[in-house]
XYZ file of C-alpha atoms in Angstrom:
654
model
C 4.741 -56.257 -49.228
C 6.643 -55.533 -46.006
C 5.322 -52.831 -43.661
C 7.334 -49.674 -44.439
C 6.324 -47.719 -41.309
C 9.305 -46.123 -39.563
C 10.358 -47.642 -36.249
C 11.695 -45.835 -33.214
C 15.487 -45.710 -33.192
C 17.139 -48.086 -30.754
C 19.121 -46.104 -28.167
C 22.795 -46.818 -27.841
C 24.181 -48.574 -24.801
C 24.538 -46.204 -21.868
C 22.021 -43.722 -23.300
C 19.158 -44.823 -21.010
C 20.140 -42.556 -18.149
C 20.111 -39.504 -20.428
C 16.538 -40.382 -21.409
C 15.101 -41.459 -18.084
C 16.083 -38.279 -16.241
C 14.292 -35.877 -18.619
C 11.378 -38.317 -18.815
C 11.014 -38.223 -15.030
C 11.119 -34.424 -15.073
C 8.397 -34.341 -17.739
C 6.224 -36.698 -15.680
C 6.697 -34.640 -12.527
C 5.597 -31.519 -14.438
C 2.467 -33.240 -15.782
C 3.761 -33.578 -19.358
C 2.777 -37.225 -19.487
C 2.764 -37.680 -23.255
C 6.243 -36.141 -23.453
C 7.426 -38.609 -20.832
C 6.045 -41.517 -22.840
C 7.523 -40.216 -26.077
C 10.946 -40.164 -24.438
C 10.759 -43.674 -23.010
C 9.081 -45.331 -26.026
C 12.381 -46.333 -27.732
C 13.572 -47.965 -24.514
C 10.426 -50.086 -24.223
C 11.266 -51.986 -27.384
C 14.921 -52.303 -26.403
C 15.202 -52.237 -22.586
C 18.479 -51.040 -21.082
C 20.845 -53.706 -19.697
C 21.303 -52.030 -16.319
C 18.830 -53.324 -13.742
C 18.338 -49.947 -12.082
C 17.544 -48.327 -15.440
C 15.083 -51.124 -16.276
C 13.354 -50.576 -12.935
C 13.122 -46.826 -13.560
C 11.751 -47.472 -17.047
C 9.074 -49.812 -15.670
C 8.032 -47.199 -13.129
C 7.656 -44.527 -15.822
C 5.721 -46.876 -18.082
C 3.251 -47.663 -15.292
C 2.995 -44.003 -14.264
C 2.117 -42.980 -17.831
C -0.545 -45.681 -17.939
C -1.972 -44.285 -14.722
C -2.857 -41.206 -16.795
C -4.156 -43.243 -19.740
C -1.029 -42.656 -21.814
C 0.896 -45.293 -23.760
C 0.168 -48.942 -24.437
C -2.301 -49.700 -21.652
C -2.405 -53.424 -22.363
C 1.380 -53.670 -22.133
C 1.255 -51.721 -18.878
C -1.448 -54.052 -17.586
C 0.692 -57.094 -18.333
C 3.701 -55.487 -16.675
C 1.643 -54.618 -13.613
C 0.382 -58.202 -13.427
C 3.801 -59.839 -13.632
C 5.866 -57.525 -11.407
C 6.605 -58.643 -7.870
C 4.369 -57.000 -5.285
C 7.308 -55.392 -3.480
C 7.534 -52.664 -6.175
C 5.526 -49.390 -5.890
C 2.479 -51.001 -4.367
C 0.531 -47.767 -3.765
C 0.902 -46.479 -7.321
C 0.231 -49.896 -8.864
C -2.887 -50.418 -6.762
C -4.283 -47.180 -8.143
C -3.379 -48.288 -11.682
C -4.985 -51.688 -11.138
C -8.305 -50.110 -10.238
C -8.142 -47.734 -13.193
C -7.507 -50.674 -15.519
C -10.196 -52.684 -13.715
C -7.629 -55.360 -12.893
C -9.085 -56.330 -9.544
C -7.045 -59.528 -9.279
C -3.759 -57.622 -9.279
C -5.224 -55.099 -6.849
C -6.083 -57.922 -4.454
C -2.604 -59.430 -4.820
C -0.978 -56.102 -3.969
C -3.303 -55.546 -1.049
C -2.493 -58.973 0.438
C 1.275 -58.639 0.320
C 2.432 -59.478 3.873
C 4.829 -56.527 3.916
C 2.129 -53.921 3.375
C 2.495 -51.113 5.924
C -0.248 -49.246 7.771
C 0.286 -46.202 5.547
C -0.008 -48.358 2.445
C -3.279 -49.801 3.716
C -4.633 -46.307 4.200
C -3.458 -45.482 0.716
C -5.304 -48.531 -0.636
C -8.424 -47.392 1.221
C -8.096 -43.860 -0.141
C -7.622 -45.157 -3.675
C -10.617 -47.465 -3.342
C -12.613 -44.563 -1.950
C -11.729 -42.374 -4.917
C -12.591 -45.219 -7.271
C -16.012 -45.569 -5.653
C -16.595 -41.818 -5.702
C -15.796 -41.731 -9.415
C -18.265 -44.613 -9.791
C -20.854 -42.432 -7.921
C -21.068 -44.943 -5.069
C -20.822 -42.135 -2.558
C -22.035 -43.857 0.582
C -19.316 -46.499 0.258
C -16.692 -44.110 -1.092
C -16.693 -41.303 1.480
C -15.762 -43.482 4.507
C -12.806 -44.993 2.604
C -11.751 -41.597 1.253
C -11.442 -40.409 4.860
C -8.317 -42.584 5.244
C -6.281 -40.141 3.112
C -4.895 -38.415 6.224
C -2.312 -41.213 6.370
C -2.089 -42.164 2.672
C 1.190 -42.319 0.732
C 0.111 -41.009 -2.656
C -1.910 -38.175 -1.177
C -0.429 -34.778 -0.240
C 0.509 -34.667 3.421
C -2.624 -33.243 4.995
C -2.117 -33.311 8.773
C 0.706 -31.139 10.124
C 2.885 -32.812 12.748
C 1.674 -30.380 15.409
C -1.962 -31.419 14.962
C -3.726 -34.703 15.594
C -6.220 -36.084 13.087
C -9.780 -36.456 14.316
C -12.265 -38.350 12.117
C -15.332 -36.254 11.377
C -18.270 -37.542 13.424
C -21.738 -38.022 12.016
C -23.171 -35.589 14.566
C -21.803 -32.086 14.048
C -22.391 -31.293 17.721
C -19.381 -33.505 18.457
C -17.063 -31.630 16.062
C -13.668 -30.351 17.058
C -13.014 -26.637 16.554
C -9.942 -26.978 14.316
C -10.185 -27.745 10.588
C -7.293 -28.438 8.218
C -7.590 -26.901 4.751
C -6.158 -29.579 2.503
C -5.338 -29.970 -1.181
C -5.334 -27.239 -3.842
C -7.219 -23.969 -4.133
C -10.218 -25.322 -6.026
C -10.713 -28.156 -3.554
C -10.310 -25.819 -0.578
C -13.001 -23.506 -1.928
C -15.316 -26.461 -2.485
C -14.644 -27.759 1.028
C -15.192 -24.334 2.606
C -18.521 -24.009 0.822
C -19.661 -27.290 2.407
C -18.436 -26.158 5.826
C -20.251 -22.862 5.452
C -23.428 -24.649 4.364
C -23.507 -26.467 7.718
C -23.278 -23.189 9.629
C -21.446 -24.752 12.565
C -17.854 -23.506 12.217
C -18.209 -19.745 11.853
C -15.916 -19.244 14.875
C -13.606 -22.221 14.483
C -9.909 -22.232 13.721
C -8.662 -23.126 10.253
C -5.127 -24.276 9.471
C -3.671 -24.259 5.969
C -1.340 -22.649 3.477
C -0.704 -19.005 4.278
C -2.445 -17.810 1.110
C -5.732 -19.306 2.338
C -5.854 -16.835 5.214
C -7.619 -14.230 3.081
C -10.376 -16.737 2.254
C -11.082 -17.301 5.942
C -10.957 -13.563 6.678
C -13.513 -12.922 3.945
C -15.916 -15.847 4.221
C -15.521 -16.771 7.915
C -14.875 -13.333 9.425
C -15.334 -14.518 13.032
C -13.037 -17.525 12.663
C -9.299 -17.808 13.327
C -6.657 -18.799 10.795
C -3.193 -20.212 11.405
C -0.714 -20.876 8.628
C 0.987 -24.286 8.691
C 4.375 -22.774 9.393
C 3.038 -20.693 12.304
C 2.072 -23.736 14.353
C 4.254 -23.685 17.456
C 6.193 -26.457 19.182
C 4.492 -25.880 22.519
C 1.052 -26.763 21.190
C -0.611 -29.839 22.714
C -1.372 -31.345 19.283
C -5.057 -30.355 19.174
C -7.398 -32.661 17.313
C -8.445 -31.425 13.872
C -10.797 -32.490 11.094
C -9.949 -32.638 7.400
C -11.981 -30.141 5.389
C -12.921 -32.517 2.575
C -14.726 -34.868 4.951
C -17.497 -32.285 5.261
C -18.518 -33.170 1.694
C -19.370 -36.708 2.784
C -21.330 -35.534 5.803
C -23.229 -33.013 3.703
C -24.022 -35.752 1.212
C -25.402 -37.921 4.003
C -27.636 -35.008 4.988
C -28.723 -33.716 1.568
C -28.001 -36.501 -0.924
C -26.020 -34.034 -3.053
C -22.327 -33.550 -3.720
C -22.746 -29.854 -4.486
C -22.516 -27.455 -1.530
C -25.801 -25.687 -2.235
C -24.376 -22.311 -1.225
C -22.359 -19.451 -2.703
C -19.809 -16.967 -1.364
C -20.174 -13.846 -3.518
C -22.430 -12.023 -5.945
C -21.675 -10.880 -9.514
C -20.747 -7.271 -10.221
C -20.920 -4.934 -13.201
C -18.863 -1.779 -13.453
C -20.617 1.131 -15.120
C -19.272 2.253 -18.495
C -17.278 -0.882 -19.301
C -17.923 -3.588 -21.931
C -18.481 -7.232 -20.992
C -15.350 -9.328 -20.518
C -14.995 -13.113 -20.254
C -12.278 -14.952 -18.367
C -10.340 -17.704 -20.132
C -8.184 -20.559 -18.841
C -6.725 -23.110 -21.234
C -4.636 -25.359 -18.971
C -5.349 -27.149 -15.712
C -3.460 -26.690 -12.474
C -0.313 -28.332 -11.203
C 0.906 -31.919 -11.360
C -1.400 -34.463 -12.941
C -3.972 -31.812 -13.855
C -1.561 -30.296 -16.371
C -1.650 -33.311 -18.641
C -3.048 -32.911 -22.137
C -6.514 -33.966 -21.082
C -6.891 -30.598 -19.351
C -4.903 -28.561 -21.834
C -5.832 -26.742 -25.019
C -2.915 -24.961 -26.716
C -3.461 -21.221 -26.400
C -3.549 -20.436 -30.127
C -6.191 -23.148 -30.619
C -8.132 -21.784 -27.652
C -8.043 -18.238 -29.049
C -9.245 -19.556 -32.400
C -12.515 -20.540 -30.701
C -13.222 -16.984 -29.603
C -15.023 -14.353 -31.707
C -13.169 -11.248 -32.819
C -15.616 -8.753 -31.310
C -15.376 -9.769 -27.642
C -12.928 -9.053 -24.823
C -11.207 -11.671 -22.700
C -9.176 -11.786 -19.491
C -6.485 -14.459 -19.102
C -6.939 -16.372 -15.833
C -4.057 -18.791 -16.436
C -1.903 -18.517 -13.321
C 1.197 -20.077 -14.888
C 1.270 -18.623 -18.382
C 4.590 -18.892 -20.172
C 6.481 -15.922 -21.671
C 5.432 -17.153 -25.112
C 1.770 -17.233 -24.071
C 2.064 -13.778 -22.569
C 3.468 -12.430 -25.832
C 0.633 -14.057 -27.793
C -1.986 -12.435 -25.546
C -0.365 -8.988 -25.610
C -0.436 -9.109 -29.404
C -4.101 -10.133 -29.475
C -6.337 -7.074 -29.316
C -9.087 -9.051 -27.600
C -7.068 -10.236 -24.623
C -5.994 -8.703 -21.325
C -3.592 -10.017 -18.697
C -4.268 -9.307 -14.995
C -1.945 -6.797 -13.374
C -1.826 -8.770 -10.106
C -0.254 -12.123 -9.277
C -2.941 -14.800 -9.528
C -1.049 -17.091 -7.148
C -0.611 -14.697 -4.227
C -4.108 -14.054 -2.908
C -7.143 -16.090 -4.053
C -9.539 -13.367 -2.887
C -7.951 -10.986 -5.396
C -8.596 -13.519 -8.159
C -12.202 -13.946 -7.062
C -12.596 -10.172 -7.210
C -11.246 -10.243 -10.776
C -13.854 -12.856 -11.688
C -16.924 -11.243 -10.095
C -17.316 -8.456 -12.717
C -16.853 -10.858 -15.642
C -19.709 -11.770 -17.955
C -18.537 -15.368 -17.673
C -15.575 -17.723 -17.532
C -14.530 -20.234 -20.211
C -12.183 -22.752 -18.667
C -10.897 -26.283 -18.532
C -11.251 -27.957 -15.130
C -9.366 -25.742 -12.691
C -9.844 -23.623 -9.577
C -11.596 -21.092 -11.821
C -14.642 -23.365 -11.890
C -15.016 -23.064 -8.127
C -14.281 -19.334 -7.992
C -16.824 -18.638 -10.733
C -19.432 -21.043 -9.380
C -19.210 -19.738 -5.824
C -19.638 -16.170 -7.106
C -22.592 -17.135 -9.347
C -20.661 -16.171 -12.477
C -21.671 -18.034 -15.664
C -19.161 -20.782 -16.384
C -18.580 -22.625 -19.646
C -16.987 -25.748 -18.204
C -14.877 -27.575 -20.789
C -15.150 -31.084 -19.366
C -12.278 -33.516 -19.848
C -12.926 -37.260 -20.372
C -11.675 -38.282 -16.911
C -13.974 -36.038 -14.928
C -13.416 -35.351 -11.227
C -15.904 -37.032 -8.963
C -17.174 -33.594 -7.883
C -19.098 -33.308 -11.141
C -21.621 -36.071 -10.593
C -22.799 -39.166 -12.482
C -23.086 -37.363 -15.800
C -19.846 -35.363 -15.461
C -21.738 -32.067 -15.308
C -20.347 -29.030 -13.528
C -23.978 -27.992 -13.027
C -24.256 -30.710 -10.375
C -22.212 -28.465 -8.082
C -22.715 -24.983 -9.532
C -26.019 -23.916 -11.128
C -24.267 -21.103 -13.039
C -22.254 -23.646 -15.048
C -22.854 -24.949 -18.561
C -20.876 -28.092 -19.300
C -19.379 -28.591 -22.748
C -17.505 -31.875 -23.251
C -14.118 -31.253 -24.790
C -14.927 -33.196 -28.015
C -17.897 -30.842 -28.588
C -15.904 -27.632 -28.158
C -16.449 -25.564 -31.314
C -16.483 -21.870 -32.095
C -20.240 -21.796 -32.774
C -21.016 -23.360 -29.393
C -18.821 -20.803 -27.667
C -20.444 -17.948 -29.620
C -23.953 -19.026 -28.577
C -22.925 -19.146 -24.926
C -21.212 -15.756 -25.146
C -24.331 -14.180 -26.629
C -26.475 -15.639 -23.868
C -24.192 -14.551 -21.038
C -23.761 -11.071 -22.528
C -27.505 -10.561 -22.173
C -27.382 -11.704 -18.558
C -24.459 -9.398 -17.829
C -26.398 -6.406 -19.159
C -29.185 -7.131 -16.659
C -26.885 -6.831 -13.648
C -27.301 -3.547 -11.787
C -24.150 -1.416 -11.815
C -22.019 -1.716 -8.702
C -22.660 1.187 -6.319
C -19.879 3.686 -5.752
C -18.832 3.378 -2.126
C -17.810 6.299 0.027
C -14.746 6.213 2.242
C -14.443 7.361 5.854
C -10.672 7.426 6.209
C -8.751 10.365 4.781
C -6.143 7.976 3.349
C -8.872 6.418 1.190
C -9.915 9.777 -0.324
C -6.835 10.884 -2.299
C -6.664 13.791 -4.726
C -5.597 12.759 -8.217
C -4.482 15.550 -10.557
C -4.377 14.724 -14.255
C -4.910 16.118 -17.732
C -2.997 16.452 -20.966
C 0.779 16.713 -20.601
C 1.886 20.366 -20.521
C -1.529 21.558 -19.348
C -0.124 23.066 -16.108
C -0.890 20.115 -13.870
C 2.334 20.951 -11.986
C 1.191 24.502 -11.229
C -2.192 23.281 -10.023
C -0.620 20.645 -7.792
C 1.806 23.252 -6.430
C -1.180 25.238 -5.164
C -2.712 22.151 -3.550
C 0.584 21.200 -1.950
C 1.036 24.700 -0.512
C -2.315 24.309 1.224
C -1.242 21.059 2.915
C -1.804 18.258 0.388
C 0.767 15.567 1.155
C 2.696 14.439 -1.938
C 5.766 12.624 -0.618
C 9.127 12.853 -2.364
C 8.510 14.507 -5.735
C 10.393 14.866 -8.989
C 12.589 18.001 -8.826
C 12.610 20.796 -11.346
C 14.663 21.060 -14.528
C 14.924 23.629 -17.327
C 11.505 22.483 -18.592
C 9.879 22.966 -15.182
C 12.189 24.854 -12.783
C 9.744 24.891 -9.852
C 9.409 21.101 -9.885
C 6.882 18.621 -11.161
C 5.133 17.927 -7.825
C 4.900 14.306 -8.972
C 5.609 11.425 -6.589
C 8.691 9.493 -7.607
C 7.513 6.366 -5.816
C 4.080 6.282 -7.449
C 5.190 7.401 -10.902
C 8.213 5.100 -11.214
C 7.082 2.295 -8.906
C 3.388 2.051 -9.783
C 2.273 3.914 -12.930
C 5.100 3.114 -15.314
C 5.264 -0.582 -14.333
C 1.488 -0.904 -14.801
C 1.710 0.531 -18.300
C 4.644 -1.749 -19.116
C 2.731 -4.810 -17.874
C -0.113 -3.822 -20.171
C 2.318 -3.930 -23.096
C 2.095 -0.208 -23.860
C 4.445 2.777 -23.682
C 5.318 3.460 -20.013
C 5.766 7.142 -20.951
C 2.212 7.292 -22.274
C 2.948 8.553 -25.794
C 3.704 6.016 -28.518
C 1.324 3.223 -27.575
C -1.691 3.835 -25.348
C -3.802 1.274 -23.466
C -7.405 0.631 -24.458
C -9.766 3.467 -23.572
C -12.828 1.348 -22.721
C -11.472 -1.231 -20.287
C -8.412 -1.961 -18.178
C -7.081 -5.291 -16.921
C -7.858 -5.825 -13.229
C -5.409 -4.914 -10.491
C -7.266 -5.674 -7.242
C -4.219 -5.128 -5.035
C -3.428 -1.658 -6.411
C -4.605 0.128 -3.256
C -2.412 -2.163 -1.151
C 0.601 -1.443 -3.377
C 0.036 2.297 -3.120
C -0.486 2.105 0.645
C 2.847 0.290 0.987
C 4.582 2.998 -1.072
C 3.034 5.735 1.079
C 4.074 4.012 4.306
C 7.629 3.735 2.998
C 7.610 7.543 2.683
C 6.212 7.935 6.212
C 2.749 9.107 5.272
C 0.791 8.984 8.566
C -2.753 9.452 7.197
C -3.265 12.563 9.322
C -3.967 14.801 6.311
C -5.112 14.405 2.701
C -2.636 13.023 0.201
C -2.484 13.414 -3.540
C -0.756 12.279 -6.672
C -0.319 14.156 -9.921
C 0.600 12.506 -13.221
C -0.868 13.177 -16.689
C -0.500 9.424 -17.358
C -3.293 8.836 -14.836
C -5.511 9.802 -17.760
C -4.595 6.483 -19.380
C -5.228 4.258 -16.360
C -7.827 6.186 -14.401
C -10.093 3.108 -14.330
C -7.545 1.211 -12.245
C -7.147 4.034 -9.717
C -10.906 4.630 -9.633
C -11.520 1.016 -8.583
C -8.791 1.236 -5.969
C -10.142 4.551 -4.602
C -13.831 4.949 -5.533
C -14.147 8.050 -3.319
C -11.095 9.863 -4.708
C -11.274 13.467 -5.885
C -10.200 13.793 -9.514
C -8.900 17.204 -10.580
C -8.780 17.523 -14.360
C -6.566 20.411 -15.445
C -7.452 21.948 -18.808
C -5.625 24.435 -20.990
C -6.333 25.801 -24.483
C -5.423 23.146 -27.069
C -3.095 25.380 -29.084
C -1.063 26.210 -25.967
C -0.759 22.527 -25.033
C 0.420 21.548 -28.513
C 2.889 24.442 -28.688
C 4.402 23.318 -25.398
C 4.530 19.675 -26.502
C 6.499 20.693 -29.590
C 8.992 22.704 -27.503
C 9.520 20.537 -24.432
C 12.524 18.267 -24.960
C 11.130 15.020 -23.482
C 7.986 15.370 -25.627
C 9.524 16.990 -28.719
C 11.770 13.944 -29.184
C 8.680 12.195 -30.529
C 7.809 15.020 -32.918
C 7.980 18.798 -33.291
C 5.036 18.837 -35.684
C 1.716 20.095 -34.266
C -0.052 17.605 -36.531
C 1.580 14.708 -34.693
C 0.106 15.872 -31.396
C -3.474 16.440 -32.573
C -4.580 12.766 -32.361
C -2.553 12.380 -29.167
C -4.546 15.205 -27.539
C -7.778 13.747 -28.872
C -6.952 10.381 -27.314
C -6.250 11.899 -23.905
C -9.321 14.137 -24.013
C -11.556 11.202 -24.916
C -10.397 9.364 -21.791
C -10.917 12.461 -19.659
C -14.459 12.734 -20.976
C -15.053 9.110 -19.952
C -13.797 9.895 -16.459
C -16.180 12.855 -16.211
C -19.091 10.602 -17.111
C -18.117 7.745 -14.810
C -19.827 8.964 -11.661
C -16.525 9.656 -9.910
C -15.970 12.918 -8.008
C -14.489 15.096 -10.761
C -13.659 18.801 -10.743
C -12.140 20.831 -13.583
C -9.524 23.551 -13.249
C -8.874 25.912 -16.164
C -5.158 26.535 -15.709
C -5.182 29.591 -18.007
C -7.914 31.209 -15.917
C -6.189 30.207 -12.686
C -2.848 31.646 -13.757
C -4.723 34.848 -14.653
C -5.885 35.207 -11.048
C -9.323 33.543 -11.196
C -9.274 31.957 -7.740
C -12.734 30.501 -8.278
C -10.948 27.817 -10.287
C -9.186 26.382 -7.247
C -11.139 27.390 -4.110
C -13.857 24.689 -4.407
C -11.206 22.075 -5.226
C -9.346 22.846 -2.025
C -12.554 22.630 -0.025
C -13.508 19.318 -1.639
C -10.021 17.989 -0.867
C -10.466 18.772 2.814
C -8.037 21.705 2.755
C -8.606 25.293 3.884
C -8.551 27.844 1.071
C -6.118 30.742 1.564
C -6.515 33.423 -1.104
C -3.213 35.173 -0.400
C -1.272 31.889 -0.427
C -2.936 30.932 -3.688
C -1.982 34.247 -5.292
C 1.663 33.713 -4.322
C 1.607 30.258 -5.889
C 0.230 31.585 -9.191
C 2.086 34.896 -9.289
C 2.804 35.793 -12.914
C 6.524 36.117 -12.318
C 6.607 32.819 -10.470
C 4.614 31.208 -13.248
C 7.042 32.564 -15.825
C 9.922 31.008 -13.933
C 8.069 27.705 -13.754
C 7.196 27.764 -17.470
C 9.879 30.036 -18.973
C 9.041 29.325 -22.607
C 5.301 29.682 -22.320
């Protein structure tokens, strides 16, 4: 009986170009299997145009380079093609397919250029490193400074200097090459030598924070800040320090770390997750687990932080709808130090091969390394992340199951509990000791802040009064509308803090929050000469974020009898639109008060003000707050600010 399997449709004449373009785009983005799926019909019926056939052959060989498609057909094509075509890429493919005869033929082509020869050397070096023949591989790998298929590593305004065997002969300039994970690995090796603490590093601008943190006495220059008048100083490539360290220690791992783990008091353990590798070739399916499948591996009673720097809108929506997951509130691509600081408090990281492995390993954070079949040479003869980072536990991708993940989570949760809580640090600068006023909405936070402001607390431009609050809200426009509401929106909850509240036990990290606030204050000309403050009842919902940004802040919790708060909520237009029933507001008040109780027990500097007692003339409610805020208490001024008639104008219905 004839084989009834369906065959790929034969494309019509002239259709090749419409296929090859999208296929090239898919390949460039790392979607190798998609590229092959697109070109597969053309392979059985090649296009008549010679240029299209050439493009098709290139894509077929490129897919094979990533172990995708008919590898035997690609091998035959590679063998028969003239050596003038794509020599660098085909040489790499020849070694991967162990076709050494074709590799030799390509290498001996008389038209091979000097750059191509360096590319051949680099490829051979990588091949030997993958084969764990390190002593032969590292010298060849050092030719990558001039290779074709390697990212351009030496800026035109610098001159490459091979790394000598004797570190006493080193130059003082080092080029940070390749991606974030590699750069971290290279820096760890450089730090382990202890020779370049005061050297100059050159690299992508975002790497400047790494040098500032881990080489505080060194200099950093971004690539695009190199000037024309420089005399092309000689510079080493950072990755070459791995080879020299190996010659000294016999190990590929750096043998050093950068940071220590943290644990924040009063928060549950959280694990980082990353389900897709980085850019380019690392995004192929080998380093990719679809998010829904990844989430299916995770138990329902744990909390997870997404560390995927390039998550799609669909993935973001999936995570926001999953009660276990959080999304960072800072850009993971902007500052690697911020990402490291997100990782340090985690109980562990579960990730495919990505920069997260290096950030976790160099901070001694437990790492469940989901190892792909084509392992990077960093990970040793047995493809074990432990060979570089002792905190890692390698799990080959075919062995990834929910029970294995659960066992590792249980183990790392115990280790996380043993970490001492991070100490609460004091601040010397007045700008780092703000006064935050919060409480239930309609609890007279505005009146309390009015008193503080009258005594000199800087607030910036504040929200003006309206019929609900004629004297004004004393609430920074810039911080409320530019910081607080956007944070709540990013968390997928109600930016007005009513209908949908964020979790009460944990908040997604926002390590650059203090920098964002400082920028907003500078824009309003705050000169840091006196204390500043911010009042917003919604701080109750995100106090953990502000507490991490300002661990020495003064928190002023304003309280008011529950029945008065609820009566005001039912009358005030912008709250009553949700409900005019007191019963609606009972659980709302409970939710806010629970979070305020957590703040009181957090170890932060917290002071309570009973607004009913204050409005009745009890100045003992506010005097110690003013002193703690660094302001001078004035009894007569305070009385004017809480005068009964003035209070009635401020709260005419109460």
